[in-house]
């Protein structure tokens, strides 16, 4: 008898300060403990974009304590699904992983009004991903 494992998803963008943070936050919020979530950047920023923090707070998700993390080979190797959001060729590829490339506007340098539609599109895609993984969204 084997123990069921939860799928592991890694979100990657260049600075890990916007899109990948929103993706990870929505997946954590909607998937709960039924999915393992990571995010990282190929060239991480010092802090998460304040407009992204504000836009996520409007959606009821607090990411103010999050910090950008550096992308490691181990993070990719230990993930089932790797979702790139503009990291280009910086993301290592391993056989057997599912790679998705979500083309989304970069929220860097933009205000909260410009971040809202990006946030909403990420949430839509996260809900679709959960359905593909057979996980019912909790909210």
CSV table of N, CA, C and O in Angstrom, one decimal:
chain,number,residue,atom,x,y,z
A,1,UNK,N,0.9,-1.2,0.0
A,1,UNK,CA,0.0,0.0,0.0
A,1,UNK,C,0.9,1.2,0.0
A,1,UNK,O,1.8,1.4,0.8
A,2,UNK,N,0.7,2.1,-1.0
A,2,UNK,CA,1.5,3.3,-1.0
A,2,UNK,C,0.8,4.5,-0.5
A,2,UNK,O,-0.4,4.6,-0.5
A,3,UNK,N,1.6,5.4,0.0
A,3,UNK,CA,1.0,6.7,0.6
A,3,UNK,C,0.8,7.7,-0.5
A,3,UNK,O,1.8,7.9,-1.3
A,4,UNK,N,-0.4,8.2,-0.7
A,4,UNK,CA,-0.6,9.2,-1.7
A,4,UNK,C,0.3,10.4,-1.5
A,4,UNK,O,0.4,10.9,-0.3
A,5,UNK,N,0.8,10.9,-2.5
A,5,UNK,CA,1.6,12.1,-2.4
A,5,UNK,C,0.9,13.3,-3.0
A,5,UNK,O,0.1,13.1,-3.9
A,6,UNK,N,1.2,14.5,-2.5
A,6,UNK,CA,0.6,15.7,-3.1
A,6,UNK,C,1.5,16.2,-4.2
A,6,UNK,O,2.7,16.1,-4.1
A,7,UNK,N,0.9,16.8,-5.2
A,7,UNK,CA,1.7,17.3,-6.3
A,7,UNK,C,2.5,18.5,-5.8
A,7,UNK,O,2.1,19.2,-4.9
A,8,UNK,N,3.7,18.7,-6.4
A,8,UNK,CA,4.5,19.9,-6.0
A,8,UNK,C,4.6,20.8,-7.2
A,8,UNK,O,4.9,20.4,-8.4
A,9,UNK,N,4.4,22.1,-7.0
A,9,UNK,CA,4.4,23.1,-8.1
A,9,UNK,C,5.4,24.2,-7.7
A,9,UNK,O,5.4,24.7,-6.6
A,10,UNK,N,6.2,24.5,-8.7
A,10,UNK,CA,7.2,25.6,-8.5
A,10,UNK,C,6.9,26.7,-9.5
A,10,UNK,O,6.7,26.5,-10.7
A,11,UNK,N,6.8,27.9,-9.0
A,11,UNK,CA,6.6,29.1,-9.9
A,11,UNK,C,7.9,29.8,-10.0
A,11,UNK,O,8.6,30.1,-9.0
A,12,UNK,N,8.3,30.2,-11.2
A,12,UNK,CA,9.5,30.8,-11.5
A,12,UNK,C,9.4,32.1,-12.3
A,12,UNK,O,8.7,32.0,-13.4
A,13,UNK,N,9.9,33.2,-11.9
A,13,UNK,CA,10.1,34.4,-12.7
A,13,UNK,C,11.4,35.0,-12.4
A,13,UNK,O,12.1,34.5,-11.5
A,14,UNK,N,11.8,36.0,-13.1
A,14,UNK,CA,13.1,36.6,-12.9
A,14,UNK,C,13.4,37.0,-11.5
A,14,UNK,O,14.3,36.6,-10.8
A,15,UNK,N,12.6,37.9,-11.0
A,15,UNK,CA,12.8,38.6,-9.7
A,15,UNK,C,12.1,37.9,-8.5
A,15,UNK,O,12.4,38.3,-7.4
A,16,UNK,N,11.2,37.0,-8.8
A,16,UNK,CA,10.4,36.4,-7.7
A,16,UNK,C,9.8,37.4,-6.8
A,16,UNK,O,9.8,37.3,-5.6
A,17,UNK,N,9.4,38.5,-7.4
A,17,UNK,CA,8.8,39.6,-6.6
A,17,UNK,C,7.4,40.0,-7.0
A,17,UNK,O,6.8,40.9,-6.4
A,18,UNK,N,6.9,39.3,-8.0
A,18,UNK,CA,5.5,39.7,-8.5
A,18,UNK,C,4.7,38.5,-9.0
A,18,UNK,O,4.0,37.8,-8.2
A,19,UNK,N,4.8,38.1,-10.2
A,19,UNK,CA,4.0,37.0,-10.8
A,19,UNK,C,4.1,35.7,-10.1
A,19,UNK,O,3.1,35.1,-9.7
A,20,UNK,N,5.4,35.3,-9.8
A,20,UNK,CA,5.6,34.0,-9.2
A,20,UNK,C,5.1,34.0,-7.7
A,20,UNK,O,4.6,33.0,-7.2
A,21,UNK,N,5.2,35.2,-7.1
A,21,UNK,CA,4.7,35.3,-5.7
A,21,UNK,C,3.2,35.2,-5.7
A,21,UNK,O,2.6,34.6,-4.8
A,22,UNK,N,2.5,35.9,-6.7
A,22,UNK,CA,1.1,35.8,-6.7
A,22,UNK,C,0.6,34.4,-7.1
A,22,UNK,O,-0.3,33.9,-6.4
A,23,UNK,N,1.3,33.7,-8.0
A,23,UNK,CA,0.9,32.3,-8.3
A,23,UNK,C,1.0,31.4,-7.1
A,23,UNK,O,0.1,30.6,-6.8
A,24,UNK,N,2.1,31.5,-6.4
A,24,UNK,CA,2.4,30.7,-5.2
A,24,UNK,C,1.3,31.0,-4.2
A,24,UNK,O,0.8,30.0,-3.5
A,25,UNK,N,1.0,32.2,-4.0
A,25,UNK,CA,0.1,32.6,-2.9
A,25,UNK,C,-1.4,32.1,-3.3
A,25,UNK,O,-2.0,31.6,-2.4
A,26,UNK,N,-1.8,32.3,-4.5
A,26,UNK,CA,-3.1,31.8,-4.9
A,26,UNK,C,-3.2,30.2,-4.8
A,26,UNK,O,-4.2,29.7,-4.3
A,27,UNK,N,-2.1,29.6,-5.2
A,27,UNK,CA,-2.2,28.1,-5.2
A,27,UNK,C,-2.2,27.6,-3.7
A,27,UNK,O,-2.9,26.7,-3.4
A,28,UNK,N,-1.4,28.3,-2.9
A,28,UNK,CA,-1.4,27.9,-1.4
A,28,UNK,C,-2.8,28.2,-0.8
A,28,UNK,O,-3.3,27.4,-0.1
A,29,UNK,N,-3.3,29.3,-1.2
A,29,UNK,CA,-4.7,29.7,-0.6
A,29,UNK,C,-5.8,28.8,-1.1
A,29,UNK,O,-6.6,28.4,-0.3
A,30,UNK,N,-5.8,28.5,-2.4
A,30,UNK,CA,-6.9,27.7,-2.9
A,30,UNK,C,-6.6,26.2,-2.8
A,30,UNK,O,-7.6,25.4,-2.8
A,31,UNK,N,-5.4,25.8,-2.8
A,31,UNK,CA,-5.1,24.3,-2.8
A,31,UNK,C,-4.8,23.8,-1.4
A,31,UNK,O,-4.9,22.6,-1.2
A,32,UNK,N,-4.5,24.7,-0.4
A,32,UNK,CA,-4.2,24.2,0.9
A,32,UNK,C,-3.1,23.2,1.0
A,32,UNK,O,-2.1,23.2,0.3
A,33,UNK,N,-3.3,22.2,1.9
A,33,UNK,CA,-2.3,21.2,2.1
A,33,UNK,C,-2.4,20.0,1.0
A,33,UNK,O,-1.7,19.1,1.1
A,34,UNK,N,-3.2,20.2,0.0
A,34,UNK,CA,-3.4,19.2,-1.1
A,34,UNK,C,-2.4,19.4,-2.2
A,34,UNK,O,-2.3,18.7,-3.1
A,35,UNK,N,-1.5,20.5,-2.0
A,35,UNK,CA,-0.5,20.7,-3.0
A,35,UNK,C,0.7,21.4,-2.3
A,35,UNK,O,0.5,22.1,-1.3
A,36,UNK,N,1.9,21.0,-2.7
A,36,UNK,CA,3.1,21.7,-2.2
A,36,UNK,C,3.5,22.8,-3.2
A,36,UNK,O,3.6,22.6,-4.4
A,37,UNK,N,3.8,24.0,-2.6
A,37,UNK,CA,4.0,25.1,-3.4
A,37,UNK,C,5.4,25.8,-3.1
A,37,UNK,O,5.7,25.9,-1.9
A,38,UNK,N,6.1,26.1,-4.2
A,38,UNK,CA,7.3,26.9,-4.1
A,38,UNK,C,7.3,28.0,-5.1
A,38,UNK,O,6.7,27.9,-6.1
A,39,UNK,N,8.2,29.0,-4.8
A,39,UNK,CA,8.4,30.0,-5.9
A,39,UNK,C,9.9,30.5,-5.8
A,39,UNK,O,10.5,30.4,-4.7
A,40,UNK,N,10.4,30.9,-6.9
A,40,UNK,CA,11.8,31.3,-6.9
A,40,UNK,C,12.0,32.2,-8.1
A,40,UNK,O,11.2,32.3,-9.0
A,41,UNK,N,13.2,32.8,-8.1
A,41,UNK,CA,13.6,33.7,-9.2
A,41,UNK,C,15.0,33.4,-9.7
A,41,UNK,O,15.9,33.1,-8.9
A,42,UNK,N,15.2,33.6,-11.0
A,42,UNK,CA,16.6,33.4,-11.5
A,42,UNK,C,17.5,34.6,-11.1
A,42,UNK,O,18.7,34.4,-11.0
A,43,UNK,N,17.0,35.7,-10.8
A,43,UNK,CA,17.7,36.9,-10.3
A,43,UNK,C,16.9,37.6,-9.3
A,43,UNK,O,16.3,38.7,-9.6
A,44,UNK,N,16.7,37.0,-8.1
A,44,UNK,CA,15.7,37.5,-7.1
A,44,UNK,C,15.9,39.0,-6.7
A,44,UNK,O,17.1,39.4,-6.5
A,45,UNK,N,14.8,39.7,-6.5
A,45,UNK,CA,14.9,41.1,-6.0
A,45,UNK,C,15.1,41.0,-4.5
A,45,UNK,O,15.1,40.0,-3.9
A,46,UNK,N,15.2,42.2,-3.9
A,46,UNK,CA,15.4,42.3,-2.5
A,46,UNK,C,14.1,42.1,-1.7
A,46,UNK,O,14.1,41.6,-0.6
A,47,UNK,N,13.0,42.6,-2.3
A,47,UNK,CA,11.7,42.6,-1.7
A,47,UNK,C,10.6,42.3,-2.7
A,47,UNK,O,10.8,42.4,-3.9
A,48,UNK,N,9.5,41.8,-2.2
A,48,UNK,CA,8.3,41.6,-3.1
A,48,UNK,C,7.8,43.0,-3.5
A,48,UNK,O,7.7,43.9,-2.6
A,49,UNK,N,7.3,43.1,-4.7
A,49,UNK,CA,6.8,44.4,-5.2
A,49,UNK,C,5.6,44.9,-4.3
A,49,UNK,O,4.6,44.1,-4.1
A,50,UNK,N,5.7,46.1,-3.8
A,50,UNK,CA,4.6,46.6,-2.9
A,50,UNK,C,3.3,46.7,-3.5
A,50,UNK,O,2.2,46.4,-2.9
A,51,UNK,N,3.2,46.9,-4.8
A,51,UNK,CA,1.9,47.0,-5.5
A,51,UNK,C,1.3,45.6,-5.6
A,51,UNK,O,0.1,45.4,-5.6
A,52,UNK,N,2.1,44.5,-5.7
A,52,UNK,CA,1.7,43.2,-5.7
A,52,UNK,C,1.2,42.8,-4.3
A,52,UNK,O,0.1,42.2,-4.2
A,53,UNK,N,1.9,43.2,-3.3
A,53,UNK,CA,1.4,42.9,-1.9
A,53,UNK,C,0.0,43.6,-1.7
A,53,UNK,O,-0.9,42.9,-1.2
A,54,UNK,N,-0.1,44.8,-2.2
A,54,UNK,CA,-1.4,45.5,-2.0
A,54,UNK,C,-2.5,44.8,-2.8
A,54,UNK,O,-3.6,44.6,-2.3
A,55,UNK,N,-2.2,44.5,-4.0
A,55,UNK,CA,-3.2,43.8,-4.9
A,55,UNK,C,-3.7,42.5,-4.3
A,55,UNK,O,-4.9,42.1,-4.3
A,56,UNK,N,-2.7,41.7,-3.7
A,56,UNK,CA,-3.1,40.4,-3.1
A,56,UNK,C,-3.9,40.7,-1.8
A,56,UNK,O,-4.8,39.9,-1.6
A,57,UNK,N,-3.5,41.7,-1.1
A,57,UNK,CA,-4.3,42.0,0.1
A,57,UNK,C,-5.8,42.3,-0.2
A,57,UNK,O,-6.7,41.9,0.5
A,58,UNK,N,-6.0,43.0,-1.4
A,58,UNK,CA,-7.3,43.3,-1.8
A,58,UNK,C,-8.1,42.0,-2.1
A,58,UNK,O,-9.3,41.9,-2.0
A,59,UNK,N,-7.4,40.9,-2.5
A,59,UNK,CA,-8.0,39.6,-2.8
A,59,UNK,C,-8.1,38.8,-1.5
A,59,UNK,O,-8.5,37.6,-1.5
A,60,UNK,N,-7.7,39.3,-0.3
A,60,UNK,CA,-7.7,38.6,0.9
A,60,UNK,C,-6.6,37.7,1.2
A,60,UNK,O,-6.7,36.9,2.1
A,61,UNK,N,-5.4,37.9,0.5
A,61,UNK,CA,-4.3,37.1,0.8
A,61,UNK,C,-3.1,38.0,1.2
A,61,UNK,O,-2.7,38.9,0.4
A,62,UNK,N,-2.5,37.7,2.3
A,62,UNK,CA,-1.4,38.5,2.9
A,62,UNK,C,-0.1,37.9,2.5
A,62,UNK,O,0.2,36.8,2.9
A,63,UNK,N,0.7,38.6,1.6
A,63,UNK,CA,2.0,38.1,1.2
A,63,UNK,C,3.1,39.1,1.7
A,63,UNK,O,4.2,39.0,1.3
A,64,UNK,N,2.7,39.9,2.7
A,64,UNK,CA,3.7,40.9,3.1
A,64,UNK,C,4.9,40.4,3.8
A,64,UNK,O,6.0,41.0,3.8
A,65,UNK,N,4.9,39.2,4.3
A,65,UNK,CA,6.0,38.6,4.9
A,65,UNK,C,6.9,37.7,4.0
A,65,UNK,O,7.9,37.2,4.4
A,66,UNK,N,6.4,37.6,2.7
A,66,UNK,CA,7.2,36.8,1.7
A,66,UNK,C,8.5,37.5,1.3
A,66,UNK,O,8.5,38.8,1.3
A,67,UNK,N,9.5,36.8,1.0
A,67,UNK,CA,10.7,37.3,0.4
A,67,UNK,C,11.1,36.6,-0.8
A,67,UNK,O,10.9,35.3,-0.9
A,68,UNK,N,11.7,37.3,-1.8
A,68,UNK,CA,12.1,36.6,-3.0
A,68,UNK,C,13.2,35.6,-2.7
A,68,UNK,O,14.1,35.8,-1.8
A,69,UNK,N,13.1,34.4,-3.4
A,69,UNK,CA,14.1,33.3,-3.2
A,69,UNK,C,14.8,33.0,-4.5
A,69,UNK,O,14.2,33.2,-5.6
A,70,UNK,N,16.0,32.5,-4.4
A,70,UNK,CA,16.8,32.2,-5.5
A,70,UNK,C,16.4,30.8,-6.1
A,70,UNK,O,16.1,29.9,-5.3
A,71,UNK,N,16.4,30.7,-7.4
A,71,UNK,CA,16.0,29.5,-8.0
A,71,UNK,C,17.2,28.5,-7.9
A,71,UNK,O,18.3,28.8,-8.2
A,72,UNK,N,16.9,27.3,-7.4
A,72,UNK,CA,17.9,26.3,-7.3
A,72,UNK,C,17.6,25.1,-8.2
A,72,UNK,O,16.4,24.8,-8.5
A,73,UNK,N,18.6,24.3,-8.6
A,73,UNK,CA,18.4,23.1,-9.3
A,73,UNK,C,17.5,22.1,-8.5
A,73,UNK,O,16.6,21.5,-9.0
A,74,UNK,N,17.7,22.1,-7.2
A,74,UNK,CA,17.0,21.2,-6.3
A,74,UNK,C,15.5,21.5,-6.3
A,74,UNK,O,14.7,20.6,-6.3
A,75,UNK,N,15.2,22.8,-6.3
A,75,UNK,CA,13.8,23.2,-6.3
A,75,UNK,C,13.1,22.7,-7.6
A,75,UNK,O,11.9,22.2,-7.5
A,76,UNK,N,13.7,22.8,-8.7
A,76,UNK,CA,13.2,22.3,-10.0
A,76,UNK,C,13.1,20.7,-9.9
A,76,UNK,O,12.0,20.2,-10.3
A,77,UNK,N,14.2,20.1,-9.5
A,77,UNK,CA,14.2,18.6,-9.5
A,77,UNK,C,13.1,18.0,-8.6
A,77,UNK,O,12.6,17.0,-8.9
A,78,UNK,N,12.8,18.7,-7.5
A,78,UNK,CA,11.8,18.2,-6.6
A,78,UNK,C,10.4,18.6,-6.8
A,78,UNK,O,9.5,18.3,-6.0
A,79,UNK,N,10.1,19.3,-8.0
A,79,UNK,CA,8.8,19.7,-8.3
A,79,UNK,C,8.2,18.8,-9.4
A,79,UNK,O,8.9,18.4,-10.3
A,80,UNK,N,6.9,18.6,-9.4
A,80,UNK,CA,6.2,17.9,-10.5
A,80,UNK,C,5.9,18.8,-11.6
A,80,UNK,O,5.9,18.4,-12.8
A,81,UNK,N,5.5,20.0,-11.3
A,81,UNK,CA,5.1,21.0,-12.3
A,81,UNK,C,5.9,22.3,-12.1
A,81,UNK,O,6.0,22.8,-10.9
A,82,UNK,N,6.5,22.8,-13.1
A,82,UNK,CA,7.3,24.0,-13.1
A,82,UNK,C,6.6,25.0,-14.0
A,82,UNK,O,6.4,24.8,-15.2
A,83,UNK,N,6.2,26.1,-13.4
A,83,UNK,CA,5.5,27.2,-14.2
A,83,UNK,C,6.4,28.4,-14.3
A,83,UNK,O,6.7,29.0,-13.3
A,84,UNK,N,6.8,28.6,-15.5
A,84,UNK,CA,7.7,29.8,-15.7
A,84,UNK,C,6.8,31.0,-16.1
A,84,UNK,O,5.8,30.8,-16.8
A,85,UNK,N,7.3,32.1,-15.7
A,85,UNK,CA,6.5,33.4,-15.9
A,85,UNK,C,7.5,34.4,-16.4
A,85,UNK,O,7.7,35.5,-15.8
A,86,UNK,N,8.3,34.1,-17.4
A,86,UNK,CA,9.2,35.1,-18.0
A,86,UNK,C,10.6,34.9,-17.5
A,86,UNK,O,11.4,35.8,-17.4
A,87,UNK,N,11.1,33.6,-17.1
A,87,UNK,CA,12.4,33.5,-16.7
A,87,UNK,C,13.4,33.1,-17.8
A,87,UNK,O,14.6,32.9,-17.6
A,88,UNK,N,12.8,32.9,-19.0
A,88,UNK,CA,13.6,32.6,-20.2
A,88,UNK,C,14.3,31.3,-20.1
A,88,UNK,O,13.8,30.3,-19.6
A,89,UNK,N,15.6,31.2,-20.5
A,89,UNK,CA,16.4,30.0,-20.4
A,89,UNK,C,17.0,29.7,-19.1
A,89,UNK,O,17.8,28.8,-19.0
A,90,UNK,N,16.8,30.5,-18.1
A,90,UNK,CA,17.4,30.4,-16.8
A,90,UNK,C,16.9,29.2,-16.0
A,90,UNK,O,17.6,28.7,-15.1
A,91,UNK,N,15.8,28.6,-16.4
A,91,UNK,CA,15.2,27.5,-15.7
A,91,UNK,C,15.7,26.2,-16.2
A,91,UNK,O,15.5,25.9,-17.3
A,92,UNK,N,16.3,25.4,-15.3
A,92,UNK,CA,16.8,24.1,-15.7
A,92,UNK,C,15.7,23.1,-16.1
A,92,UNK,O,14.6,23.2,-15.5
A,93,UNK,N,15.9,22.3,-17.0
A,93,UNK,CA,14.9,21.3,-17.4
A,93,UNK,C,15.3,19.9,-17.1
A,93,UNK,O,16.5,19.5,-17.3
A,94,UNK,N,14.4,19.1,-16.5
A,94,UNK,CA,14.6,17.7,-16.2
A,94,UNK,C,13.5,16.9,-16.8
A,94,UNK,O,12.4,17.3,-16.8
A,95,UNK,N,13.9,15.7,-17.3
A,95,UNK,CA,12.9,14.8,-17.9
A,95,UNK,C,11.9,14.4,-16.8
A,95,UNK,O,12.2,14.3,-15.6
A,96,UNK,N,10.6,14.2,-17.3
A,96,UNK,CA,9.6,13.8,-16.4
A,96,UNK,C,8.8,14.9,-15.7
A,96,UNK,O,7.9,14.7,-15.0
A,97,UNK,N,9.3,16.1,-15.8
A,97,UNK,CA,8.6,17.3,-15.2
A,97,UNK,C,7.6,17.9,-16.2
A,97,UNK,O,7.9,17.8,-17.4
A,98,UNK,N,6.6,18.4,-15.7
A,98,UNK,CA,5.7,19.1,-16.5
A,98,UNK,C,6.0,20.6,-16.5
A,98,UNK,O,6.1,21.2,-15.4
A,99,UNK,N,6.3,21.2,-17.7
A,99,UNK,CA,6.6,22.6,-17.7
A,99,UNK,C,5.5,23.4,-18.4
A,99,UNK,O,5.0,23.0,-19.5
A,100,UNK,N,5.1,24.5,-17.8
A,100,UNK,CA,4.1,25.4,-18.3
A,100,UNK,C,4.7,26.8,-18.4
A,100,UNK,O,5.4,27.2,-17.4
A,101,UNK,N,4.5,27.5,-19.5
A,101,UNK,CA,5.0,28.8,-19.6
A,101,UNK,C,3.8,29.8,-19.7
A,101,UNK,O,3.1,29.8,-20.6
A,102,UNK,N,3.6,30.5,-18.6
A,102,UNK,CA,2.5,31.5,-18.5
A,102,UNK,C,3.1,32.8,-18.9
A,102,UNK,O,3.8,33.4,-18.2
A,103,UNK,N,2.7,33.3,-20.1
A,103,UNK,CA,3.1,34.6,-20.5
A,103,UNK,C,2.1,35.7,-19.9
A,103,UNK,O,0.9,35.7,-20.2
A,104,UNK,N,2.7,36.5,-19.0
A,104,UNK,CA,1.9,37.5,-18.3
A,104,UNK,C,2.7,38.8,-18.2
A,104,UNK,O,4.0,38.7,-18.2
A,105,UNK,N,2.0,39.9,-18.2
A,105,UNK,CA,2.7,41.2,-18.1
A,105,UNK,C,3.5,41.2,-16.8
A,105,UNK,O,3.0,40.8,-15.7
A,106,UNK,N,4.7,41.8,-16.8
A,106,UNK,CA,5.5,41.9,-15.7
A,106,UNK,C,5.0,43.1,-14.9
A,106,UNK,O,4.9,44.2,-15.4
A,107,UNK,N,4.6,42.9,-13.6
A,107,UNK,CA,4.1,44.1,-12.8
A,107,UNK,C,5.2,45.0,-12.2
A,107,UNK,O,4.9,46.0,-11.6
A,108,UNK,N,6.5,44.7,-12.5
A,108,UNK,CA,7.6,45.6,-12.0
A,108,UNK,C,7.4,47.0,-12.4
A,108,UNK,O,7.1,47.3,-13.6
A,109,UNK,N,7.5,47.9,-11.5
A,109,UNK,CA,7.4,49.3,-11.7
A,109,UNK,C,6.0,49.8,-12.0
A,109,UNK,O,5.8,51.0,-12.3
A,110,UNK,N,5.0,49.0,-11.8
A,110,UNK,CA,3.6,49.4,-12.1
A,110,UNK,C,2.9,49.6,-10.8
A,110,UNK,O,3.2,49.0,-9.8
A,111,UNK,N,1.8,50.4,-10.8
A,111,UNK,CA,1.0,50.6,-9.7
A,111,UNK,C,0.0,49.5,-9.5
A,111,UNK,O,-0.2,48.6,-10.4
A,112,UNK,N,-0.8,49.6,-8.4
A,112,UNK,CA,-1.7,48.5,-8.1
A,112,UNK,C,-2.8,48.4,-9.1
A,112,UNK,O,-3.3,47.3,-9.4
A,113,UNK,N,-3.2,49.5,-9.8
A,113,UNK,CA,-4.3,49.4,-10.8
A,113,UNK,C,-3.8,48.5,-12.0
A,113,UNK,O,-4.6,47.8,-12.5
A,114,UNK,N,-2.5,48.6,-12.3
A,114,UNK,CA,-2.0,47.8,-13.4
A,114,UNK,C,-1.8,46.3,-13.0
A,114,UNK,O,-1.8,45.4,-13.8
A,115,UNK,N,-1.6,46.1,-11.7
A,115,UNK,CA,-1.3,44.8,-11.1
A,115,UNK,C,-2.6,44.0,-11.0
A,115,UNK,O,-2.6,42.7,-11.2
A,116,UNK,N,-3.8,44.6,-10.8
A,116,UNK,CA,-5.0,43.9,-10.6
A,116,UNK,C,-5.4,42.9,-11.7
A,116,UNK,O,-5.7,41.8,-11.5
A,117,UNK,N,-5.3,43.4,-13.0
A,117,UNK,CA,-5.7,42.4,-14.1
A,117,UNK,C,-4.7,41.3,-14.2
A,117,UNK,O,-5.1,40.1,-14.5
A,118,UNK,N,-3.4,41.5,-13.8
A,118,UNK,CA,-2.4,40.4,-13.8
A,118,UNK,C,-2.8,39.4,-12.7
A,118,UNK,O,-2.8,38.2,-12.9
A,119,UNK,N,-3.1,40.0,-11.5
A,119,UNK,CA,-3.5,39.1,-10.4
A,119,UNK,C,-4.7,38.3,-10.7
A,119,UNK,O,-4.8,37.1,-10.5
A,120,UNK,N,-5.7,38.9,-11.4
A,120,UNK,CA,-6.9,38.2,-11.7
A,120,UNK,C,-6.7,37.1,-12.7
A,120,UNK,O,-7.3,36.0,-12.6
A,121,UNK,N,-5.8,37.3,-13.7
A,121,UNK,CA,-5.5,36.3,-14.7
A,121,UNK,C,-4.7,35.2,-14.0
A,121,UNK,O,-5.0,34.0,-14.3
A,122,UNK,N,-3.8,35.5,-13.1
A,122,UNK,CA,-3.1,34.4,-12.4
A,122,UNK,C,-4.1,33.6,-11.6
A,122,UNK,O,-4.0,32.3,-11.6
A,123,UNK,N,-5.0,34.2,-10.9
A,123,UNK,CA,-6.0,33.4,-10.1
A,123,UNK,C,-6.8,32.5,-11.1
A,123,UNK,O,-7.1,31.3,-10.7
A,124,UNK,N,-7.2,33.0,-12.2
A,124,UNK,CA,-8.0,32.2,-13.2
A,124,UNK,C,-7.2,31.0,-13.6
A,124,UNK,O,-7.7,29.9,-13.6
A,125,UNK,N,-5.9,31.2,-13.9
A,125,UNK,CA,-5.0,30.1,-14.3
A,125,UNK,C,-4.8,29.1,-13.2
A,125,UNK,O,-4.7,27.9,-13.4
A,126,UNK,N,-4.7,29.6,-12.0
A,126,UNK,CA,-4.5,28.7,-10.8
A,126,UNK,C,-5.7,27.8,-10.6
A,126,UNK,O,-5.6,26.6,-10.4
A,127,UNK,N,-6.9,28.4,-10.8
A,127,UNK,CA,-8.1,27.6,-10.6
A,127,UNK,C,-8.1,26.5,-11.7
A,127,UNK,O,-8.5,25.4,-11.4
A,128,UNK,N,-7.7,26.8,-12.9
A,128,UNK,CA,-7.6,25.9,-14.0
A,128,UNK,C,-6.6,24.8,-13.7
A,128,UNK,O,-6.8,23.6,-13.9
A,129,UNK,N,-5.4,25.2,-13.1
A,129,UNK,CA,-4.4,24.2,-12.8
A,129,UNK,C,-4.9,23.2,-11.7
A,129,UNK,O,-4.7,22.0,-11.8
A,130,UNK,N,-5.6,23.8,-10.7
A,130,UNK,CA,-6.1,22.9,-9.7
A,130,UNK,C,-7.1,21.9,-10.3
A,130,UNK,O,-7.1,20.7,-9.9
A,131,UNK,N,-7.9,22.3,-11.2
A,131,UNK,CA,-8.9,21.4,-11.8
A,131,UNK,C,-8.1,20.3,-12.6
A,131,UNK,O,-8.5,19.1,-12.5
A,132,UNK,N,-7.0,20.7,-13.3
A,132,UNK,CA,-6.2,19.7,-14.0
A,132,UNK,C,-5.6,18.7,-13.1
A,132,UNK,O,-5.4,17.6,-13.4
A,133,UNK,N,-5.2,19.2,-11.9
A,133,UNK,CA,-4.6,18.3,-10.9
A,133,UNK,C,-5.6,17.5,-10.1
A,133,UNK,O,-5.2,16.7,-9.3
A,134,UNK,N,-6.9,17.8,-10.4
A,134,UNK,CA,-7.9,17.0,-9.6
A,134,UNK,C,-8.1,17.5,-8.2
A,134,UNK,O,-8.5,16.7,-7.3
A,135,UNK,N,-7.7,18.8,-8.0
A,135,UNK,CA,-7.8,19.3,-6.6
A,135,UNK,C,-9.0,20.4,-6.6
A,135,UNK,O,-8.9,21.3,-7.4
A,136,UNK,N,-9.9,20.2,-5.7
A,136,UNK,CA,-11.0,21.2,-5.6
A,136,UNK,C,-10.5,22.4,-4.9
A,136,UNK,O,-9.9,22.3,-3.8
A,137,UNK,N,-10.7,23.6,-5.5
A,137,UNK,CA,-10.3,24.8,-4.9
A,137,UNK,C,-11.1,25.0,-3.6
A,137,UNK,O,-12.3,24.8,-3.5
A,138,UNK,N,-10.4,25.5,-2.5
A,138,UNK,CA,-11.0,25.6,-1.2
A,138,UNK,C,-11.8,26.9,-1.0
A,138,UNK,O,-12.5,27.1,-0.1
A,139,UNK,N,-11.6,27.9,-2.0
A,139,UNK,CA,-12.3,29.2,-1.9
A,139,UNK,C,-12.8,29.6,-3.2
A,139,UNK,O,-12.4,29.2,-4.2
